[in-house]
mmCIF file of C-alpha atoms in Angstrom:
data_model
loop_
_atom_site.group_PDB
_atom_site.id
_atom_site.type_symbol
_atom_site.label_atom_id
_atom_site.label_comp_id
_atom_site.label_asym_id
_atom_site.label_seq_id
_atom_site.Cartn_x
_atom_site.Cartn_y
_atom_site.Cartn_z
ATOM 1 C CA UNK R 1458 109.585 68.815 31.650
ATOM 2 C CA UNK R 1459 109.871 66.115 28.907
ATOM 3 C CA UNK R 1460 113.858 66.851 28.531
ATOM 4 C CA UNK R 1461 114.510 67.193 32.745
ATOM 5 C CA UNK R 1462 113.023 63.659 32.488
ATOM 6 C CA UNK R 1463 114.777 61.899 29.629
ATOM 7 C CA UNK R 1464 117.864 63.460 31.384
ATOM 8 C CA UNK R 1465 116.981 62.039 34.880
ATOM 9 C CA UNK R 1466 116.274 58.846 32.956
ATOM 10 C CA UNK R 1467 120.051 59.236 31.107
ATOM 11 C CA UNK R 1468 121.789 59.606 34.744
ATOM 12 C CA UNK R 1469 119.523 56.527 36.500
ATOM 13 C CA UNK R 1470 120.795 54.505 33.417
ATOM 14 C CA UNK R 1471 124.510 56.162 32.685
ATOM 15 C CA UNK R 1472 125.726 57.505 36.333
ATOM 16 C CA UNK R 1473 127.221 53.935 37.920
ATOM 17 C CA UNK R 1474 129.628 54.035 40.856
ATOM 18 C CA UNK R 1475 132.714 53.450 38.839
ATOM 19 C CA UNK R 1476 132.126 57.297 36.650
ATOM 20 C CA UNK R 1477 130.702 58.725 40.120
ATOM 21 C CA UNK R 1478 133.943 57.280 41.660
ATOM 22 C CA UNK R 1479 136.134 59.004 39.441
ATOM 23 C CA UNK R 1480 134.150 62.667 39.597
ATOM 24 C CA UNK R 1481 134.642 61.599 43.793
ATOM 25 C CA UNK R 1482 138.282 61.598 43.756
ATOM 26 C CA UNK R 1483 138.841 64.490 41.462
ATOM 27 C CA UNK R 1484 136.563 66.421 43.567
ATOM 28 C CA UNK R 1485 137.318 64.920 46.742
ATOM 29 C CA UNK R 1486 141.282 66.189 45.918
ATOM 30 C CA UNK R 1487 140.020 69.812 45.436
ATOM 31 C CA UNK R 1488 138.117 70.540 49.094
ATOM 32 C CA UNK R 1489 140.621 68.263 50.579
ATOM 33 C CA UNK R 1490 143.287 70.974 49.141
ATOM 34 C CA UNK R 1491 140.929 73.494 50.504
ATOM 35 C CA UNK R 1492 140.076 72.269 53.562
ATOM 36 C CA UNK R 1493 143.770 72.413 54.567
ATOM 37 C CA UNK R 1494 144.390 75.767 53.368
ATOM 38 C CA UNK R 1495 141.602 77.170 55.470
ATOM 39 C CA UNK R 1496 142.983 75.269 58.724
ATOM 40 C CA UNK R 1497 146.351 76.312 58.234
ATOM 41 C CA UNK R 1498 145.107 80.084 57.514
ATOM 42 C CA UNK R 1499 143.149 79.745 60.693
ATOM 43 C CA UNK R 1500 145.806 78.715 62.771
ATOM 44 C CA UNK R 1501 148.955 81.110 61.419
ATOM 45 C CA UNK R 1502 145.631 83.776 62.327
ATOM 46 C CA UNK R 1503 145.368 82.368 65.913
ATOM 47 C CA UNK R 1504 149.227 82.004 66.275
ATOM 48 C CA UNK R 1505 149.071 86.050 65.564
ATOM 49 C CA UNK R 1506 147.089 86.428 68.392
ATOM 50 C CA UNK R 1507 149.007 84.159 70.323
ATOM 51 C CA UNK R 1508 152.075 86.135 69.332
ATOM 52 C CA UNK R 1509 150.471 89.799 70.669
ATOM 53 C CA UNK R 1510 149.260 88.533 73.898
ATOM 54 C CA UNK R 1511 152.800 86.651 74.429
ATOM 55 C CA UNK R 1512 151.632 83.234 74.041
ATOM 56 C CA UNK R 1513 153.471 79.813 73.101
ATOM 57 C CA UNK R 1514 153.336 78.624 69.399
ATOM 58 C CA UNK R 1515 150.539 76.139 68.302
ATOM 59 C CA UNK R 1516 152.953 73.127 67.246
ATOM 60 C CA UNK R 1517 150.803 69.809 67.413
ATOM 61 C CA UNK R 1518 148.157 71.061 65.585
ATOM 62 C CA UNK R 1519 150.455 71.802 62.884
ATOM 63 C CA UNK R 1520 151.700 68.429 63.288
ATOM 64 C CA UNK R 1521 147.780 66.938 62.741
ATOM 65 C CA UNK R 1522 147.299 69.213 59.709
ATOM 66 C CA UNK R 1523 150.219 67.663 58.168
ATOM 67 C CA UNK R 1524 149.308 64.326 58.716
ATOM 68 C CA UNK R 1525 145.702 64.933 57.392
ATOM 69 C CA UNK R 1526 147.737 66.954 54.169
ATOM 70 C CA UNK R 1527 149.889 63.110 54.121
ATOM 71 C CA UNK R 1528 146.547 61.533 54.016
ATOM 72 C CA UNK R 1529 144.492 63.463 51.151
ATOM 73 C CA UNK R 1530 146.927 61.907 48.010
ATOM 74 C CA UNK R 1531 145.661 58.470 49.452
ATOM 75 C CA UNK R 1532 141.902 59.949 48.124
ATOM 76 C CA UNK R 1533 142.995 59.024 44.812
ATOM 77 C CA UNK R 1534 143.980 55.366 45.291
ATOM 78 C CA UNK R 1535 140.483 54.414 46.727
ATOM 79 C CA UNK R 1536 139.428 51.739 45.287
ATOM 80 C CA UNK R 1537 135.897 51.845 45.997
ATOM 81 C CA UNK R 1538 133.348 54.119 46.911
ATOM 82 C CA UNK R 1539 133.033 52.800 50.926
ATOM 83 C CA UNK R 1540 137.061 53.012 51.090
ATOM 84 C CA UNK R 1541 136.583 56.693 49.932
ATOM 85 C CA UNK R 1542 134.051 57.785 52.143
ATOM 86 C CA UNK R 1543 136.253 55.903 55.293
ATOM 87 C CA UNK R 1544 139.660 57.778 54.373
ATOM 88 C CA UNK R 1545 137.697 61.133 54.059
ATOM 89 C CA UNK R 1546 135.597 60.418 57.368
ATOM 90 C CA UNK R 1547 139.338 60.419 58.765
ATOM 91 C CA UNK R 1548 140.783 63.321 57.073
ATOM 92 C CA UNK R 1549 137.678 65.240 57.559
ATOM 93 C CA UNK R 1550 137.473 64.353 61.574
ATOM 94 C CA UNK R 1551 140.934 65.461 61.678
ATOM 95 C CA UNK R 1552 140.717 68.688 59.835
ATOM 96 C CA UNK R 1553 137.226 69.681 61.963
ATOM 97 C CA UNK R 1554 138.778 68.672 65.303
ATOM 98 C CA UNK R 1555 141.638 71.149 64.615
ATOM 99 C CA UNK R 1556 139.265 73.888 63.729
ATOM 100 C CA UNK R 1557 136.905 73.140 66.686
ATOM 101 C CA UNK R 1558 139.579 73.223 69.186
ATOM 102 C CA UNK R 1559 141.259 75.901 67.819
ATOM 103 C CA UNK R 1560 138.013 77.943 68.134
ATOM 104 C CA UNK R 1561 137.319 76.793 71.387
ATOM 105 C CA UNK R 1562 141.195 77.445 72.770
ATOM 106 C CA UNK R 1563 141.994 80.193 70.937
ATOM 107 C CA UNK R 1564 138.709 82.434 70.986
ATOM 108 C CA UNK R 1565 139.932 85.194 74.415
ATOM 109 C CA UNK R 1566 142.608 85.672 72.079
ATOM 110 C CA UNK R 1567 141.441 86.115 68.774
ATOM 111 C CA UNK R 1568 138.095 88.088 70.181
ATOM 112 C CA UNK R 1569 141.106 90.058 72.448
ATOM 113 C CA UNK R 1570 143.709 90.682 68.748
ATOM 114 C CA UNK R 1571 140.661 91.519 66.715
ATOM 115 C CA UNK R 1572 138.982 93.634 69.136
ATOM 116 C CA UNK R 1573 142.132 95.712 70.104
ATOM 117 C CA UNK R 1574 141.672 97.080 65.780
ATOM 118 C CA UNK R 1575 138.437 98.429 67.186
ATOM 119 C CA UNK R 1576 139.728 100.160 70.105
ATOM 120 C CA UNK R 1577 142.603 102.278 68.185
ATOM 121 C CA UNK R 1578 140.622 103.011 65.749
ATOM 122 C CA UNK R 1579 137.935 104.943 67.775
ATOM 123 C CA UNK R 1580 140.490 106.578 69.927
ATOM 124 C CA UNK R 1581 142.327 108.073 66.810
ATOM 125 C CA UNK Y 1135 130.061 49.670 63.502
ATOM 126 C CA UNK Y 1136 128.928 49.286 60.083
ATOM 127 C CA UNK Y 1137 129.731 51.674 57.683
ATOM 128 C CA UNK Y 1138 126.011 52.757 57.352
ATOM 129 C CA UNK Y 1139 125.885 53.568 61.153
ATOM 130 C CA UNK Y 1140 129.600 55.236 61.037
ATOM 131 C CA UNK Y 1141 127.726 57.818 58.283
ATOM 132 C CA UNK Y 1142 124.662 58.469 60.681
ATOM 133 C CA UNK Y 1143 127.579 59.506 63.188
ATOM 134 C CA UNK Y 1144 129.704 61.550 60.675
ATOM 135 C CA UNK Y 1145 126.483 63.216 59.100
ATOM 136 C CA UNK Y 1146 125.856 64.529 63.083
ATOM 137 C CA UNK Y 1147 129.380 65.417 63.475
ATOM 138 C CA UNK Y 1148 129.947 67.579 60.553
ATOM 139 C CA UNK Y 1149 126.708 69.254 61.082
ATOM 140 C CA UNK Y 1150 127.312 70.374 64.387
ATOM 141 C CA UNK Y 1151 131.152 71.219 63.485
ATOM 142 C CA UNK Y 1152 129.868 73.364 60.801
ATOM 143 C CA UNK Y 1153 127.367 74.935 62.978
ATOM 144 C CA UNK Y 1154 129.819 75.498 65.987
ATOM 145 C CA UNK Y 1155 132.099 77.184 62.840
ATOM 146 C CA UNK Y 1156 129.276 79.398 61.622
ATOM 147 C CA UNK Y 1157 127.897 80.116 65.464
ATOM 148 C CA UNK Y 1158 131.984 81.655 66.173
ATOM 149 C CA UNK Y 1159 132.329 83.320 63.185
ATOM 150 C CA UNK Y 1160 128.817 85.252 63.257
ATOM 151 C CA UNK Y 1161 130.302 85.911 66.881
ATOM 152 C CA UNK Y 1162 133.274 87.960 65.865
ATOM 153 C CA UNK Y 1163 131.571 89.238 62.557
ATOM 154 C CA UNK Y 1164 128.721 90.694 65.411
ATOM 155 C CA UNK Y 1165 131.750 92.448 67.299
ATOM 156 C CA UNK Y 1166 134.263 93.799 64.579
ATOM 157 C CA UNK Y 1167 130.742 94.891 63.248
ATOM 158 C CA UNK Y 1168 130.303 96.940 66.334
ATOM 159 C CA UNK Y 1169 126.995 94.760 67.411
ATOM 160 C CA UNK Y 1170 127.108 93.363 70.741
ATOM 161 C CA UNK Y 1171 123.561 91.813 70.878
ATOM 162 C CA UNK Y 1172 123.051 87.947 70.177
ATOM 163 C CA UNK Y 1173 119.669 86.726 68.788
ATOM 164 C CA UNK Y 1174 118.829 84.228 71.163
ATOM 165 C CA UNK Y 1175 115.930 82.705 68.482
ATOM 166 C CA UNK Y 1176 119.168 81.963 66.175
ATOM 167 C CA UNK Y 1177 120.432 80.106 68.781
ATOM 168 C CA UNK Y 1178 117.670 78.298 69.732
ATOM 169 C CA UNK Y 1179 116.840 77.671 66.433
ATOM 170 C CA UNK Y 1180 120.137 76.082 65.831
ATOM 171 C CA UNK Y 1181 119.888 73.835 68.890
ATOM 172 C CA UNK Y 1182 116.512 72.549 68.128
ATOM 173 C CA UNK Y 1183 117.534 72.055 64.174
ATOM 174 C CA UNK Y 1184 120.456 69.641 65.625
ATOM 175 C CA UNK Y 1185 117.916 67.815 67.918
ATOM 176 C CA UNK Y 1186 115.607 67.047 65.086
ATOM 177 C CA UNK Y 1187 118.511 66.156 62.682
ATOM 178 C CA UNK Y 1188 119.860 63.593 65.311
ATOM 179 C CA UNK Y 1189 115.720 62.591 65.926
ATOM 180 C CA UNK Y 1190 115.707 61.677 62.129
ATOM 181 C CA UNK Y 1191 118.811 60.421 61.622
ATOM 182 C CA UNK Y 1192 118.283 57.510 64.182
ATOM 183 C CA UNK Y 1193 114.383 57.156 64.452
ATOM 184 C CA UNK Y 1194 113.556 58.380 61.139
ATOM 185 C CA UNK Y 1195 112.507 54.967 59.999
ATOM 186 C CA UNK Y 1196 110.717 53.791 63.158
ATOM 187 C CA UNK Y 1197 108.799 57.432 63.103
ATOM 188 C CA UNK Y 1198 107.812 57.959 59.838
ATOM 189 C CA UNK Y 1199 107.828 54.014 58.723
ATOM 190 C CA UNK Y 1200 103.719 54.662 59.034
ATOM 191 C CA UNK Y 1201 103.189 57.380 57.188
ATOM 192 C CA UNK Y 1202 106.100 56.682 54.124
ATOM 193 C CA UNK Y 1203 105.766 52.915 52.674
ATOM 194 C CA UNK Y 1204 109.667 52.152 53.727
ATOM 195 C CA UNK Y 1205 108.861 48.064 53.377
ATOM 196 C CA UNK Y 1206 108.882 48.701 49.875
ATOM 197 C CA UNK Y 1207 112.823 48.435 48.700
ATOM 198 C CA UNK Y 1208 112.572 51.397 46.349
ATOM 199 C CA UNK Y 1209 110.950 53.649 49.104
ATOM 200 C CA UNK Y 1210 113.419 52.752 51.649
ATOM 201 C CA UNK Y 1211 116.303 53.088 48.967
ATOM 202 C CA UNK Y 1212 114.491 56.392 48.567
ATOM 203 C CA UNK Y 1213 114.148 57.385 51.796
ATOM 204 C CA UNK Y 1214 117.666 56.599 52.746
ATOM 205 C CA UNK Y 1215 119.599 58.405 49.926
ATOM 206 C CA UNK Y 1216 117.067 61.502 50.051
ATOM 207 C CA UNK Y 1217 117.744 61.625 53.548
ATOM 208 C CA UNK Y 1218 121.958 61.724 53.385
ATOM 209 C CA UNK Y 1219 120.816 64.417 50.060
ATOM 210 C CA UNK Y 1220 119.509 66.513 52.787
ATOM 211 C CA UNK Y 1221 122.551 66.860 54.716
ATOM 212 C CA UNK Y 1222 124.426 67.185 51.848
ATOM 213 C CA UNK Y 1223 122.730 70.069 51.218
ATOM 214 C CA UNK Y 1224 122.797 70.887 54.640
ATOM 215 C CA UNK Y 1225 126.246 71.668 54.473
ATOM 216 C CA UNK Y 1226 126.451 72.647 51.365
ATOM 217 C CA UNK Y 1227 123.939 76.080 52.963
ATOM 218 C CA UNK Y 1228 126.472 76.400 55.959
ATOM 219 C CA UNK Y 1229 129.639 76.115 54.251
ATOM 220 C CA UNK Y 1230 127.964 79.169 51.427
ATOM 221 C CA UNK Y 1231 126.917 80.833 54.619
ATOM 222 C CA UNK Y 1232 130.002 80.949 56.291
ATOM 223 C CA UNK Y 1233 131.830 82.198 53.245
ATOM 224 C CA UNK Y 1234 129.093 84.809 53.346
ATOM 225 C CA UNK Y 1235 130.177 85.843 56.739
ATOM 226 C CA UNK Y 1236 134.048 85.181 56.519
ATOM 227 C CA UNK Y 1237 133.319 87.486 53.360
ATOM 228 C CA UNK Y 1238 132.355 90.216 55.849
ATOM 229 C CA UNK Y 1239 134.350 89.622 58.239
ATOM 230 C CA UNK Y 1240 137.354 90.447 55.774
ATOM 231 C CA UNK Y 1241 136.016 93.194 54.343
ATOM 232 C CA UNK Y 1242 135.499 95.099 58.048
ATOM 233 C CA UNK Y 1243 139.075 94.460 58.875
ATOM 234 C CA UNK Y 1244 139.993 95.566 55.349
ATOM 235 C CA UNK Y 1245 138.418 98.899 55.486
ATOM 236 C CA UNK Y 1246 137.621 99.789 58.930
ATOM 237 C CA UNK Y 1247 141.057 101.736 58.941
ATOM 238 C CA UNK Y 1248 140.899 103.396 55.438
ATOM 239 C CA UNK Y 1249 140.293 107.263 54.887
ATOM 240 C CA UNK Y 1250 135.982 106.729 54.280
ATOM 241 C CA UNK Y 1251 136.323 105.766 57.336
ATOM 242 C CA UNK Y 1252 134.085 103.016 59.771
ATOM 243 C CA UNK Y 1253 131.237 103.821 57.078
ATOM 244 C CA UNK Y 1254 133.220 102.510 54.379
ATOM 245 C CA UNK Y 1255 132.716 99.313 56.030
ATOM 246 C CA UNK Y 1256 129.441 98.646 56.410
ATOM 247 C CA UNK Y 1257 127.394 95.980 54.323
ATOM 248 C CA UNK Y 1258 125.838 97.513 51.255
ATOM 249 C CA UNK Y 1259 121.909 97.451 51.035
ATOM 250 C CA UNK Y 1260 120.238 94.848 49.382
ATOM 251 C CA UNK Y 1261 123.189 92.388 50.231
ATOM 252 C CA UNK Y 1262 121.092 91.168 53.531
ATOM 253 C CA UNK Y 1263 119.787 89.253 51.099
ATOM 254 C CA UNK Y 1264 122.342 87.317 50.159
ATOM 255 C CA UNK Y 1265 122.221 84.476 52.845
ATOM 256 C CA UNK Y 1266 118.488 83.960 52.639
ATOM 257 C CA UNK Y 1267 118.648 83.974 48.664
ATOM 258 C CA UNK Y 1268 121.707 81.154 49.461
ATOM 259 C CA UNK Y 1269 119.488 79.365 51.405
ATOM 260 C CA UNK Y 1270 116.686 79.078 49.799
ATOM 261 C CA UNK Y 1271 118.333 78.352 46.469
ATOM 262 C CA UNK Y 1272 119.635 75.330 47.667
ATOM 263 C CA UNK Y 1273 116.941 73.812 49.578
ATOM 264 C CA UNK Y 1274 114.442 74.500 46.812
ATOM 265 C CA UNK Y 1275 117.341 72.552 44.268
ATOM 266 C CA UNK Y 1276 117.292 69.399 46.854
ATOM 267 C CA UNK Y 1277 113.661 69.774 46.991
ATOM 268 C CA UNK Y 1278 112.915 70.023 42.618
ATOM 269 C CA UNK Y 1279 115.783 66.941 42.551
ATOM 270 C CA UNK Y 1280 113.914 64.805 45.031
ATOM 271 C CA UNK Y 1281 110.186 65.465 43.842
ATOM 272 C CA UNK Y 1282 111.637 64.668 40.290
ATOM 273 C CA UNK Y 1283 113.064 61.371 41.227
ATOM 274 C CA UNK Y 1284 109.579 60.762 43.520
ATOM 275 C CA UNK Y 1285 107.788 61.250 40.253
ATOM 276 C CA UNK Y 1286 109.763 59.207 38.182
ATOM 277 C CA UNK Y 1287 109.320 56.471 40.784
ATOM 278 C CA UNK Y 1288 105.348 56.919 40.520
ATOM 279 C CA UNK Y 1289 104.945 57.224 36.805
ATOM 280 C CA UNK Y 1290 108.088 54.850 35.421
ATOM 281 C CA UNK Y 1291 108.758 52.640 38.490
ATOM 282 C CA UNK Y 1292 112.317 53.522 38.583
ATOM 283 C CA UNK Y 1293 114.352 50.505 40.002
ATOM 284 C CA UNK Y 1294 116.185 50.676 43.108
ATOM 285 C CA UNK Y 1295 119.770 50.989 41.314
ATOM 286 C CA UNK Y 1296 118.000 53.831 39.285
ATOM 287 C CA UNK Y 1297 117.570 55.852 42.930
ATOM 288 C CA UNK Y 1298 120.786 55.035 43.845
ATOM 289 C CA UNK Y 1299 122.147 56.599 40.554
ATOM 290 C CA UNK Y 1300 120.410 59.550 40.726
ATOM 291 C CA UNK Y 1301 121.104 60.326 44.205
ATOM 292 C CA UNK Y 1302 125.198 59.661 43.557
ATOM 293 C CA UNK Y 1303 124.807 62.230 40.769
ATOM 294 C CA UNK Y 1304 123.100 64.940 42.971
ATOM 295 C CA UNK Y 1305 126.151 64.563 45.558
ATOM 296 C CA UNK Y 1306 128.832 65.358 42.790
ATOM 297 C CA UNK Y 1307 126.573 68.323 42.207
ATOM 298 C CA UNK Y 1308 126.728 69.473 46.030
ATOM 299 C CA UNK Y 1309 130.403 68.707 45.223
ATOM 300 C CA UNK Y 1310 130.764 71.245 43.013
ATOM 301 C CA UNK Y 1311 129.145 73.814 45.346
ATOM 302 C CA UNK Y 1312 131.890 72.301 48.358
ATOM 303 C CA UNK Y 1313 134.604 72.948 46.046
ATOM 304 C CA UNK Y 1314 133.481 76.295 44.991
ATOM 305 C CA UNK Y 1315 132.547 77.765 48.761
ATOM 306 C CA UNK Y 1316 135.845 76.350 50.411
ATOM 307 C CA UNK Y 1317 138.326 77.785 47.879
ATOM 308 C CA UNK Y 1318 136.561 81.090 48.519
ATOM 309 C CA UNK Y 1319 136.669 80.744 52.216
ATOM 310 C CA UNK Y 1320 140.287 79.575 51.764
ATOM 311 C CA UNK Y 1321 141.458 82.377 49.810
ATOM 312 C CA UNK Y 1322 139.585 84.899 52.276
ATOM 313 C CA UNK Y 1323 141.489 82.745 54.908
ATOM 314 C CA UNK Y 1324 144.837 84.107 53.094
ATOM 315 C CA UNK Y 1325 144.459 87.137 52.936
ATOM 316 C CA UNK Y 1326 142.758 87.917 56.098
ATOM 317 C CA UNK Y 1327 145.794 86.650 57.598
ATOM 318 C CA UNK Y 1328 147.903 88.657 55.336
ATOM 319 C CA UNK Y 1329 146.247 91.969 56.180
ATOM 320 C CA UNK Y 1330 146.224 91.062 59.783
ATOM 321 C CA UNK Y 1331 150.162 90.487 59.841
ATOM 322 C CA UNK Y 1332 150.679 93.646 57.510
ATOM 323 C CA UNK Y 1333 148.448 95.513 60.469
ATOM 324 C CA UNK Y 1334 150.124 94.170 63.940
ATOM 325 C CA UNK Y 1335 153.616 93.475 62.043
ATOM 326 C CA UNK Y 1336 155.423 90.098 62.249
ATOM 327 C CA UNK Y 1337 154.633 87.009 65.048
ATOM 328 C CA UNK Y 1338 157.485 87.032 67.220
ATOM 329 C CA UNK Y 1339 157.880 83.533 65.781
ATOM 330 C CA UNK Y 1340 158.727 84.615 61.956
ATOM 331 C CA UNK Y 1341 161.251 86.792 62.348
#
C-alpha cells in the first residue's frame, strides 16, 4: 500500500483549489452539456405523447431549458470554487425542476403512448 | 443562508430528484417489461434511505458528535467532506442506475416489434447483476478512499488542508463517473426519441 500512500500524500500536497477549479469547469461544461440534452430528449419524448393524445405543445419549459443552456457558458468564468457551486446549484435546480414536473405532468400520457406499443403488438 | 446550509439543502434536493427520476423510470421499464407488480420493500426502502439522509445531513453532528471526536478540527473537516463524498457517490450509484434502466427501457422499445419477437427483448442472464455490481463498486471505492484518508490521519496526522485536498480530488473522480453516465443516458435519450417518432410518425407540431 506504500505507493496508494505516497500518492494520497502527492494529492493532500499537489491537489489545491485553483487545479481542482480548473478540472471543475472542464467537467462541470461536459454534464452541464449533458444534462440539457437529456431534458430536451425527455421533453420532444413527452411532446410525442402529447401530440397522439391531441394535446397542446410544452413551450415554457422549453423556454427554462434555454435559459439554463444561456447559463452553463457562465460555468467557465467562475472565479472561485463557492461561485461555481452557486451558478450550478441554479442550473442544476432548473434542469431537475423541468424533469420533475415533466414526470409528474406528463406521466398518463407517456404511460398511455408507451403502453399503446404493447397493445398492437399482442393483438397482431 | 450560508452557502454551507444552501449545500445541506441542494444535497437533499438532488437526492430525492434523482430518486423520484429512478422511482418513474423503473415504473415504465416494469410495464413496457410486461410486469405490473411494484416491490413495496423498494419503496419503502427508498423512503426510509431519504429520512436518514435528511437525519444526517442536519443532526449528524449533534448525533454522532459523542461517538466521532468532531471538536477536533481535522475530524470535523473529516467528517464534513466525507459526509458531502457520500452523496457524491450517492448520485453518482443513481445516475449509473438509471442509465442501467433507461438502457432497458430502450432496448424493449427497440426490439419488442422485431421478427424474434417479445423474447428478443428480454434482459439477458447474468445482466441482473449489473446494478448490484454498480452499486457496490462504488460504495466500496468511497469506502477504500475514506478509510485511506482515516489512516493517513492516524499514522501521519494529515493537516486539515490535507483532508480538504483529498476530498476535492475524490469529487473530480465522481466527476468523471457524472460525465460518463449522463452522456450515455443522453444519447439513449436520442435515440429513444428517434425510434419512438420513426414508430408513431411525426408530432403534429413538426410537420
Amino acid at each position: 500500500m506504500e505507493p496508494m500512500t505516497d500518492l494520497f500524500h502527492a494529492l493532500a500536497s499537489g491537489f489545491t483549489e485553483q487545479v481542482y477549479l480548473v478540472l471543475t469547469r472542464a467537467q462541470g461544461i461536459l454534464w452541464s452539456l449533458a444534462d440539457i440534452l437529456i431534458v430536451f430528449a425527455f421533453l420532444k419524448i413527452a411532446d410525442l405523447a402529447r401530440g397522439k393524445g391531441k394535446g397542446k405543445r410544452i413551450l415554457y419549459r422549453y423556454l427554462f431549458l434555454g435559459l439554463s443552456a444561456c447559463l452553463t457558458p457562465l460555468l467557465l468564468l467562475c472565479r472561485t470554487s463557492r461561485d461555481f457551486f452557486l451558478l450550478e446549484c441554479i442550473i442544476c435546480g432548473i434542469q431537475f425542476s423541468i424533469l420533475l414536473y415533466s414526470l409528474i405532468a406528463e406521466w398518463k400520457n407517456i404511460l398511455d403512448f408507451l403502453g399503446d406499443g404493447i397493445c398492437d403488438h399482442r393483438t397482431r | 443562508m450560508s452557502v454551507f446550509t444552501l449545500a445541506q439543502v441542494m444535497a437533499l434536493f438532488w437526492t430525492l430528484a434523482e430518486g423520484l427520476i429512478l422511482i418513474g423510470l423503473g415504473r415504465v421499464l416494469f410495464l413496457i417489461g410486461g410486469k405490473r407488480k411494484r416491490s413495496p420493500v423498494c419503496d419503502a426502502g427508498g423512503v426510509l434511505g431519504f429520512v436518514l439522509a435528511f437525519l444526517i445531513l442536519f443532526h449528524g453532528e449533534s448525533l454522532l458528535g459523542g461517538i466521532l471526536d468532531l471538536q477536533r478540527a481535522p475530524c470535523l473537516t473529516f467528517y464534513r467532506w466525507a459526509l458531502w463524498n457520500f452523496f457524491c457517490t450517492l448520485w453518482v450509484v443513481l445516475e449509473g442506475v438509471i442509465m442501467i434502466v433507461v438502457f432497458r427501457i430502450f432496448r424493449i422499445l427497440r426490439f419488442r416489434e422485431s421478427p424474434a419477437g417479445p423474447d428478443s427483448c428480454r434482459i439477458p442472464k447474468g445482466s441482473s447483476w449489473t446494478i448490484p455490481l454498480l452499486v457496490l463498486s462504488l460504495f466500496g471505492l468511497y469506502a477504500f478512499y475514506q478509510i485511506q484518508v482515516a489512516r493517513m490521519m492516524d499514522a501521519d496526522r494529515l493537516t486539515v488542508q490535507g483532508i480538504y485536498h483529498l476530498s476535492l480530488f475524490y469529487i473530480r473522480i465522481c466527476g468523471v463517473f457524472w460525465i460518463l453516465f449522463e452522456w450515455t443516458v443522453a444519447l439513449i435519450g436520442v435515440r429513444t426519441f428517434v425510434l419512438l417518432k420513426g414508430r408513431h410518425g411525426s408530432s403534429p407540431w413538426n410537420r
